[in-house]
Amino acid sequence: VNAQGGLYRNALQAAAFQGNESVARLLLESGAEVNTQGGLYGNALQAAAFRGHKSVVRLHLEHGAEVNAQGGLYGNALQAAARNGNESVVRLLLERGAEVNAKGGCHGNGLKAAKKFGHESIAQLLLSHGADQ
């Protein structure tokens, strides 16, 4: 269940990207490592956050996914969700302790990603949680 390779790095990240909660759950219950790093999205949590799959994000967090894990194109799950305008996922990540000012990734941080792609409500949400301008 932890074999490495391909665009998504592992089966768990592929299931997360596709929003396939049942496959992700099966993999996690079969011993898949929730925090494995690598691939385009850095980890399974970031892949699910990028695509806006809130139930899959929640599943990964319940199985011990590190909410502030760094890596991948967007640096962390919060920036990935903010970049794509996934406000409900941004809220969930913040509730679970996502660092609002975490730096990294191709946009620098979640606030910059939200602003760059015109997601003003997410930018305001991040600012209300203490994001640095």
JSON list of N, CA and C in Angstrom, two decimals, residues 55-83:
[
{"chain": "A", "resi": 55, "resn": "SER", "atom": "N", "xyz": [-14.31, 15.99, 2.45]},
{"chain": "A", "resi": 55, "resn": "SER", "atom": "CA", "xyz": [-14.45, 14.75, 3.21]},
{"chain": "A", "resi": 55, "resn": "SER", "atom": "C", "xyz": [-13.15, 13.95, 3.22]},
{"chain": "A", "resi": 56, "resn": "VAL", "atom": "N", "xyz": [-12.40, 14.02, 2.13]},
{"chain": "A", "resi": 56, "resn": "VAL", "atom": "CA", "xyz": [-11.12, 13.31, 2.05]},
{"chain": "A", "resi": 56, "resn": "VAL", "atom": "C", "xyz": [-10.08, 14.04, 2.90]},
{"chain": "A", "resi": 57, "resn": "VAL", "atom": "N", "xyz": [-10.10, 15.36, 2.90]},
{"chain": "A", "resi": 57, "resn": "VAL", "atom": "CA", "xyz": [-9.22, 16.14, 3.77]},
{"chain": "A", "resi": 57, "resn": "VAL", "atom": "C", "xyz": [-9.49, 15.76, 5.22]},
{"chain": "A", "resi": 58, "resn": "ARG", "atom": "N", "xyz": [-10.75, 15.74, 5.60]},
{"chain": "A", "resi": 58, "resn": "ARG", "atom": "CA", "xyz": [-11.12, 15.38, 6.98]},
{"chain": "A", "resi": 58, "resn": "ARG", "atom": "C", "xyz": [-10.63, 13.97, 7.32]},
{"chain": "A", "resi": 59, "resn": "LEU", "atom": "N", "xyz": [-10.83, 13.03, 6.40]},
{"chain": "A", "resi": 59, "resn": "LEU", "atom": "CA", "xyz": [-10.38, 11.64, 6.61]},
{"chain": "A", "resi": 59, "resn": "LEU", "atom": "C", "xyz": [-8.89, 11.59, 6.89]},
{"chain": "A", "resi": 60, "resn": "HIS", "atom": "N", "xyz": [-8.10, 12.30, 6.09]},
{"chain": "A", "resi": 60, "resn": "HIS", "atom": "CA", "xyz": [-6.65, 12.30, 6.29]},
{"chain": "A", "resi": 60, "resn": "HIS", "atom": "C", "xyz": [-6.27, 12.92, 7.63]},
{"chain": "A", "resi": 61, "resn": "LEU", "atom": "N", "xyz": [-6.92, 14.00, 7.99]},
{"chain": "A", "resi": 61, "resn": "LEU", "atom": "CA", "xyz": [-6.63, 14.63, 9.28]},
{"chain": "A", "resi": 61, "resn": "LEU", "atom": "C", "xyz": [-6.99, 13.69, 10.43]},
{"chain": "A", "resi": 62, "resn": "GLU", "atom": "N", "xyz": [-8.10, 12.98, 10.31]},
{"chain": "A", "resi": 62, "resn": "GLU", "atom": "CA", "xyz": [-8.50, 12.01, 11.34]},
{"chain": "A", "resi": 62, "resn": "GLU", "atom": "C", "xyz": [-7.51, 10.87, 11.47]},
{"chain": "A", "resi": 63, "resn": "HIS", "atom": "N", "xyz": [-6.77, 10.59, 10.39]},
{"chain": "A", "resi": 63, "resn": "HIS", "atom": "CA", "xyz": [-5.77, 9.52, 10.40]},
{"chain": "A", "resi": 63, "resn": "HIS", "atom": "C", "xyz": [-4.36, 10.05, 10.65]},
{"chain": "A", "resi": 64, "resn": "GLY", "atom": "N", "xyz": [-4.27, 11.27, 11.15]},
{"chain": "A", "resi": 64, "resn": "GLY", "atom": "CA", "xyz": [-2.97, 11.79, 11.58]},
{"chain": "A", "resi": 64, "resn": "GLY", "atom": "C", "xyz": [-2.18, 12.59, 10.57]},
{"chain": "A", "resi": 65, "resn": "ALA", "atom": "N", "xyz": [-2.81, 13.03, 9.49]},
{"chain": "A", "resi": 65, "resn": "ALA", "atom": "CA", "xyz": [-2.09, 13.87, 8.52]},
{"chain": "A", "resi": 65, "resn": "ALA", "atom": "C", "xyz": [-1.61, 15.14, 9.21]},
{"chain": "A", "resi": 66, "resn": "GLU", "atom": "N", "xyz": [-0.39, 15.52, 8.93]},
{"chain": "A", "resi": 66, "resn": "GLU", "atom": "CA", "xyz": [0.20, 16.74, 9.48]},
{"chain": "A", "resi": 66, "resn": "GLU", "atom": "C", "xyz": [-0.35, 17.93, 8.70]},
{"chain": "A", "resi": 67, "resn": "VAL", "atom": "N", "xyz": [-1.17, 18.74, 9.36]},
{"chain": "A", "resi": 67, "resn": "VAL", "atom": "CA", "xyz": [-1.87, 19.84, 8.70]},
{"chain": "A", "resi": 67, "resn": "VAL", "atom": "C", "xyz": [-0.91, 20.88, 8.11]},
{"chain": "A", "resi": 68, "resn": "ASN", "atom": "N", "xyz": [0.28, 21.01, 8.68]},
{"chain": "A", "resi": 68, "resn": "ASN", "atom": "CA", "xyz": [1.25, 22.01, 8.21]},
{"chain": "A", "resi": 68, "resn": "ASN", "atom": "C", "xyz": [2.43, 21.40, 7.45]},
{"chain": "A", "resi": 69, "resn": "ALA", "atom": "N", "xyz": [2.28, 20.17, 6.99]},
{"chain": "A", "resi": 69, "resn": "ALA", "atom": "CA", "xyz": [3.37, 19.52, 6.25]},
{"chain": "A", "resi": 69, "resn": "ALA", "atom": "C", "xyz": [3.74, 20.36, 5.03]},
{"chain": "A", "resi": 70, "resn": "GLN", "atom": "N", "xyz": [5.03, 20.51, 4.80]},
{"chain": "A", "resi": 70, "resn": "GLN", "atom": "CA", "xyz": [5.55, 21.29, 3.68]},
{"chain": "A", "resi": 70, "resn": "GLN", "atom": "C", "xyz": [5.96, 20.37, 2.54]},
{"chain": "A", "resi": 71, "resn": "GLY", "atom": "N", "xyz": [5.85, 20.87, 1.33]},
{"chain": "A", "resi": 71, "resn": "GLY", "atom": "CA", "xyz": [6.29, 20.13, 0.16]},
{"chain": "A", "resi": 71, "resn": "GLY", "atom": "C", "xyz": [5.33, 20.34, -1.00]},
{"chain": "A", "resi": 72, "resn": "GLY", "atom": "N", "xyz": [5.73, 19.87, -2.15]},
{"chain": "A", "resi": 72, "resn": "GLY", "atom": "CA", "xyz": [4.88, 19.95, -3.32]},
{"chain": "A", "resi": 72, "resn": "GLY", "atom": "C", "xyz": [4.79, 21.34, -3.92]},
{"chain": "A", "resi": 73, "resn": "LEU", "atom": "N", "xyz": [4.05, 21.43, -4.99]},
{"chain": "A", "resi": 73, "resn": "LEU", "atom": "CA", "xyz": [3.93, 22.66, -5.76]},
{"chain": "A", "resi": 73, "resn": "LEU", "atom": "C", "xyz": [3.40, 23.84, -4.94]},
{"chain": "A", "resi": 74, "resn": "TYR", "atom": "N", "xyz": [2.45, 23.58, -4.06]},
{"chain": "A", "resi": 74, "resn": "TYR", "atom": "CA", "xyz": [1.80, 24.66, -3.32]},
{"chain": "A", "resi": 74, "resn": "TYR", "atom": "C", "xyz": [2.32, 24.82, -1.90]},
{"chain": "A", "resi": 75, "resn": "GLY", "atom": "N", "xyz": [3.31, 24.05, -1.52]},
{"chain": "A", "resi": 75, "resn": "GLY", "atom": "CA", "xyz": [3.96, 24.24, -0.23]},
{"chain": "A", "resi": 75, "resn": "GLY", "atom": "C", "xyz": [3.26, 23.59, 0.94]},
{"chain": "A", "resi": 76, "resn": "ASN", "atom": "N", "xyz": [1.94, 23.73, 1.01]},
{"chain": "A", "resi": 76, "resn": "ASN", "atom": "CA", "xyz": [1.16, 23.13, 2.10]},
{"chain": "A", "resi": 76, "resn": "ASN", "atom": "C", "xyz": [-0.30, 23.07, 1.69]},
{"chain": "A", "resi": 77, "resn": "ALA", "atom": "N", "xyz": [-1.09, 22.36, 2.47]},
{"chain": "A", "resi": 77, "resn": "ALA", "atom": "CA", "xyz": [-2.50, 22.15, 2.14]},
{"chain": "A", "resi": 77, "resn": "ALA", "atom": "C", "xyz": [-3.29, 23.45, 2.14]},
{"chain": "A", "resi": 78, "resn": "LEU", "atom": "N", "xyz": [-3.00, 24.35, 3.07]},
{"chain": "A", "resi": 78, "resn": "LEU", "atom": "CA", "xyz": [-3.73, 25.61, 3.15]},
{"chain": "A", "resi": 78, "resn": "LEU", "atom": "C", "xyz": [-3.54, 26.43, 1.88]},
{"chain": "A", "resi": 79, "resn": "GLN", "atom": "N", "xyz": [-2.31, 26.54, 1.41]},
{"chain": "A", "resi": 79, "resn": "GLN", "atom": "CA", "xyz": [-2.05, 27.30, 0.19]},
{"chain": "A", "resi": 79, "resn": "GLN", "atom": "C", "xyz": [-2.72, 26.63, -1.01]},
{"chain": "A", "resi": 80, "resn": "ALA", "atom": "N", "xyz": [-2.69, 25.30, -1.06]},
{"chain": "A", "resi": 80, "resn": "ALA", "atom": "CA", "xyz": [-3.33, 24.59, -2.17]},
{"chain": "A", "resi": 80, "resn": "ALA", "atom": "C", "xyz": [-4.83, 24.85, -2.21]},
{"chain": "A", "resi": 81, "resn": "ALA", "atom": "N", "xyz": [-5.47, 24.80, -1.05]},
{"chain": "A", "resi": 81, "resn": "ALA", "atom": "CA", "xyz": [-6.91, 25.05, -0.99]},
{"chain": "A", "resi": 81, "resn": "ALA", "atom": "C", "xyz": [-7.23, 26.51, -1.31]},
{"chain": "A", "resi": 82, "resn": "ALA", "atom": "N", "xyz": [-6.43, 27.43, -0.79]},
{"chain": "A", "resi": 82, "resn": "ALA", "atom": "CA", "xyz": [-6.65, 28.86, -1.04]},
{"chain": "A", "resi": 82, "resn": "ALA", "atom": "C", "xyz": [-6.47, 29.19, -2.52]},
{"chain": "A", "resi": 83, "resn": "ARG", "atom": "N", "xyz": [-5.49, 28.59, -3.15]},
{"chain": "A", "resi": 83, "resn": "ARG", "atom": "CA", "xyz": [-5.20, 28.83, -4.56]},
{"chain": "A", "resi": 83, "resn": "ARG", "atom": "C", "xyz": [-6.40, 28.48, -5.43]}
]
